[in-house]
XYZ file of C-alpha atoms in Angstrom:
298
model
C 66.107 62.769 93.801
C 67.914 63.871 90.648
C 70.589 66.049 90.650
C 71.715 68.074 87.603
C 75.002 68.193 86.357
C 74.823 71.738 85.718
C 74.466 73.015 89.382
C 76.800 70.423 90.714
C 80.128 71.102 87.888
C 80.300 74.785 89.292
C 81.328 73.633 92.749
C 83.381 70.828 91.835
C 85.853 72.596 89.918
C 85.982 75.427 92.448
C 87.027 72.614 95.115
C 90.478 72.519 94.225
C 91.274 76.370 94.457
C 89.161 76.230 97.974
C 91.199 73.303 99.175
C 94.380 75.142 98.438
C 93.918 77.998 99.688
C 92.521 76.641 102.908
C 96.061 74.651 103.017
C 98.280 77.426 101.510
C 96.512 80.555 102.708
C 94.774 79.905 105.869
C 96.824 76.943 107.172
C 99.893 79.253 107.012
C 98.810 81.839 108.853
C 97.290 79.395 111.620
C 100.985 77.296 111.460
C 102.942 81.395 111.611
C 100.658 82.164 114.531
C 101.357 78.987 116.232
C 105.176 79.040 115.579
C 105.241 83.073 117.020
C 104.599 81.381 120.555
C 107.570 78.605 120.361
C 111.343 78.994 121.075
C 112.013 77.583 117.479
C 115.265 78.616 115.984
C 116.527 77.806 112.459
C 114.475 74.458 112.825
C 110.797 74.461 113.945
C 110.263 73.437 117.037
C 106.418 72.662 118.136
C 106.562 73.005 121.962
C 105.034 76.020 123.686
C 106.840 76.513 126.941
C 103.873 77.832 129.401
C 105.989 80.428 131.137
C 107.617 81.686 127.734
C 104.651 81.819 125.287
C 104.988 85.515 124.630
C 108.745 85.822 124.875
C 109.098 86.475 121.288
C 106.324 89.368 121.413
C 108.416 91.272 124.586
C 111.393 90.941 122.760
C 109.788 92.454 119.515
C 108.105 95.209 121.088
C 111.794 96.180 123.088
C 113.295 96.058 119.810
C 114.408 99.478 118.464
C 114.895 97.626 114.726
C 111.005 96.891 115.055
C 110.399 100.655 116.297
C 111.828 102.046 113.217
C 110.352 99.627 110.836
C 106.707 101.014 112.204
C 108.168 104.738 112.248
C 109.455 103.865 108.531
C 106.003 102.394 107.820
C 103.741 105.376 108.655
C 106.574 107.598 106.792
C 106.164 105.789 103.668
C 102.137 105.318 104.021
C 101.798 109.030 104.271
C 104.578 109.784 101.464
C 103.303 107.060 99.046
C 100.023 108.488 99.260
C 101.248 111.323 97.117
C 101.056 108.446 94.261
C 97.108 108.825 94.458
C 97.230 112.795 94.219
C 99.553 112.651 91.384
C 97.865 109.688 89.671
C 94.542 112.049 89.967
C 96.074 115.126 88.675
C 97.414 113.086 85.630
C 93.886 111.805 85.150
C 92.444 114.795 85.224
C 94.944 116.422 82.755
C 94.717 113.574 80.241
C 90.880 113.393 80.696
C 90.490 117.359 80.272
C 93.295 117.439 77.174
C 92.180 114.028 75.616
C 94.165 114.684 72.463
C 97.155 111.993 72.713
C 95.605 110.463 75.557
C 96.632 106.839 74.707
C 100.198 108.222 74.110
C 100.256 109.931 77.710
C 98.455 106.827 79.186
C 101.287 104.635 78.009
C 103.730 106.764 78.994
C 102.921 107.257 82.221
C 102.066 103.439 82.619
C 105.821 102.441 81.405
C 106.871 101.999 84.760
C 104.268 99.903 86.191
C 105.724 97.313 83.623
C 109.176 97.623 85.072
C 109.489 95.503 88.510
C 110.597 96.915 91.910
C 114.029 95.572 92.011
C 115.008 97.250 88.055
C 113.017 100.062 89.744
C 115.213 100.382 92.888
C 118.572 99.655 90.916
C 118.026 102.832 88.104
C 117.335 104.937 90.996
C 119.992 103.785 93.373
C 122.311 104.804 90.106
C 120.238 107.901 90.069
C 121.438 108.810 93.457
C 124.759 107.857 93.225
C 126.756 110.855 93.477
C 129.199 109.782 91.281
C 126.886 108.696 88.276
C 123.613 110.419 88.564
C 121.673 113.460 89.183
C 124.386 114.508 91.442
C 127.011 114.592 88.811
C 125.213 115.763 85.968
C 124.283 118.928 87.595
C 128.088 119.460 88.956
C 129.152 118.708 85.360
C 126.525 121.665 84.321
C 128.010 123.965 86.553
C 126.018 123.792 89.372
C 128.779 122.654 91.953
C 126.858 123.278 95.051
C 124.215 120.419 93.984
C 123.341 117.397 96.337
C 121.342 114.382 95.340
C 122.757 111.592 97.506
C 120.076 110.951 99.847
C 120.663 107.271 99.951
C 123.772 107.763 101.803
C 122.173 109.637 104.617
C 119.807 107.835 107.189
C 117.750 110.988 107.412
C 116.831 111.149 103.906
C 117.194 107.474 102.433
C 113.387 106.683 103.421
C 112.664 109.617 101.112
C 114.470 108.467 98.265
C 112.615 104.841 98.475
C 109.554 106.889 98.690
C 110.233 108.799 95.366
C 111.209 105.947 93.286
C 107.775 104.539 94.410
C 106.044 107.114 93.677
C 107.709 106.974 89.991
C 107.111 103.880 89.610
C 103.248 103.371 90.922
C 101.547 106.958 90.007
C 100.870 105.616 86.534
C 98.579 103.147 88.032
C 96.573 105.080 90.075
C 96.252 107.549 87.124
C 94.863 104.729 85.501
C 92.365 104.038 87.930
C 91.431 107.791 88.226
C 91.312 107.859 84.422
C 88.349 105.168 84.509
C 86.653 106.601 87.491
C 86.511 110.153 85.462
C 85.138 108.542 82.550
C 82.338 106.926 84.221
C 81.208 110.412 85.456
C 78.007 111.386 83.361
C 79.080 114.116 80.731
C 75.862 116.079 81.735
C 77.525 116.754 84.687
C 80.657 118.292 83.182
C 78.182 120.514 80.808
C 75.971 121.591 83.790
C 79.049 122.990 85.770
C 79.851 124.929 82.546
C 76.869 126.709 81.951
C 76.470 127.491 85.586
C 79.749 129.151 85.553
C 81.509 126.636 88.296
C 85.627 127.293 88.326
C 87.458 124.454 87.312
C 88.936 123.890 91.068
C 85.693 123.987 92.638
C 84.115 121.640 90.407
C 86.710 118.918 91.249
C 86.603 119.489 94.909
C 82.861 119.881 95.140
C 81.458 117.475 92.600
C 83.892 115.238 91.167
C 86.103 113.772 94.077
C 82.917 113.061 96.136
C 81.699 111.206 92.980
C 84.825 109.320 92.857
C 84.588 108.236 96.344
C 84.877 104.579 95.489
C 87.965 105.086 93.549
C 89.691 106.446 96.124
C 89.009 104.092 98.555
C 90.170 101.271 96.330
C 93.251 103.239 95.569
C 93.445 103.595 99.393
C 93.324 99.890 100.024
C 95.502 99.091 97.163
C 98.030 101.427 98.459
C 97.899 100.303 101.956
C 98.603 96.881 100.794
C 101.767 97.628 99.319
C 103.261 99.549 101.628
C 102.823 97.017 104.266
C 104.712 94.444 102.287
C 107.144 96.433 100.860
C 110.563 94.900 100.576
C 112.149 94.437 96.670
C 112.759 98.160 96.319
C 113.953 98.615 99.849
C 116.829 95.472 99.005
C 117.544 96.980 95.657
C 118.140 100.709 96.814
C 119.493 100.716 100.307
C 119.378 96.581 101.590
C 117.940 98.481 104.590
C 121.057 101.097 105.360
C 122.304 103.072 106.208
C 122.214 101.312 109.634
C 119.052 100.032 109.586
C 117.328 103.254 108.742
C 115.267 102.184 105.808
C 114.012 98.852 107.410
C 110.522 98.252 106.920
C 108.182 95.236 108.670
C 108.592 93.022 105.623
C 112.222 93.202 105.623
C 112.693 93.130 109.412
C 110.542 89.578 109.322
C 112.549 87.946 106.347
C 116.147 89.545 108.389
C 114.981 88.093 111.405
C 115.021 84.662 110.030
C 117.931 84.686 107.572
C 120.111 86.893 109.719
C 119.211 85.772 113.055
C 117.728 82.599 111.999
C 114.826 82.681 114.553
C 111.536 81.174 112.748
C 109.586 81.853 116.076
C 110.658 85.621 116.240
C 110.364 85.926 112.278
C 106.901 84.566 112.898
C 105.923 87.066 115.773
C 106.863 89.855 113.184
C 104.761 88.345 110.992
C 101.878 88.113 113.112
C 102.062 91.562 113.781
C 102.005 92.628 109.974
C 98.662 90.516 109.560
C 97.069 92.760 112.786
C 98.717 96.059 110.835
C 97.073 94.818 107.570
C 93.828 94.123 108.834
C 93.741 97.496 110.869
C 94.643 99.240 107.567
C 92.245 97.296 105.459
C 89.400 96.306 107.107
C 88.531 99.673 108.066
C 88.701 100.425 104.398
C 86.488 97.907 103.575
C 83.705 98.423 105.963
C 83.566 102.157 104.920
C 83.240 101.110 101.383
C 80.445 98.653 101.896
C 78.845 101.188 104.418
C 79.269 103.717 100.931
C 77.580 100.560 98.615
C 74.552 100.382 101.091
C 74.104 103.938 101.441
C 74.165 104.558 98.070
C 71.940 101.543 97.423
C 69.397 102.712 100.006
C 69.266 106.283 98.304
C 68.560 104.679 94.942
C 65.640 102.440 96.360
């Protein structure tokens, strides 16, 4: 039996990538899950005590800092979803105007070229009462102006959300703009001839046609929110107190500050479950929509 090299070569080329994925990704997940059932401290301890195998998870669920992290995850998820809305509005405005599209697209995409660490530092300056927006407004004569959100535990998380909106809205605008350009121009012409209002046109026709674009944005947004860490470090370092802790920040702090690999691993496993609970329904919904669309096309 003669084996054609053209058929074997692609599999051989992919073998290193598959092995690296299996070891570095799947292997790391398995190792983390195993470590979460041990009593490891700073260094790994591979012994699982039969009567203490769930100790780290019981401790995690009774930790107020973890509860705060989950609450902030929900708040940031809802708040960050505004980036999709803002991105769609910007894309619609650019698509309708068309003149200067490249310029506006570049301007709105520029924040995406800046790392979240730099974004966090810049917005921390803007929220600084002695340097930023508050001082600027007071110098103009508005002495009662306040913009020191990061100094209060009640508003600090919203300051982080505002910074992430500024940084990510341009990215979602680009995705939405691509989705708008994929819509047949005859639909726009037919809507104008029928006298359909612009608001009704977008709500009843354009948005349903862009459902896959919105699902893609939702998937990317959910993944970004769950792993949010660097912008928190840059802006508040988790403070004031623990008011801006997120699951990723909690997990890293569990190891570096508490020197507990097992506890950090338990938090990481819960992050994985949270990601799956958010990610899988969106993926399944997308797959169901694709199959439904293909069935209609037959």
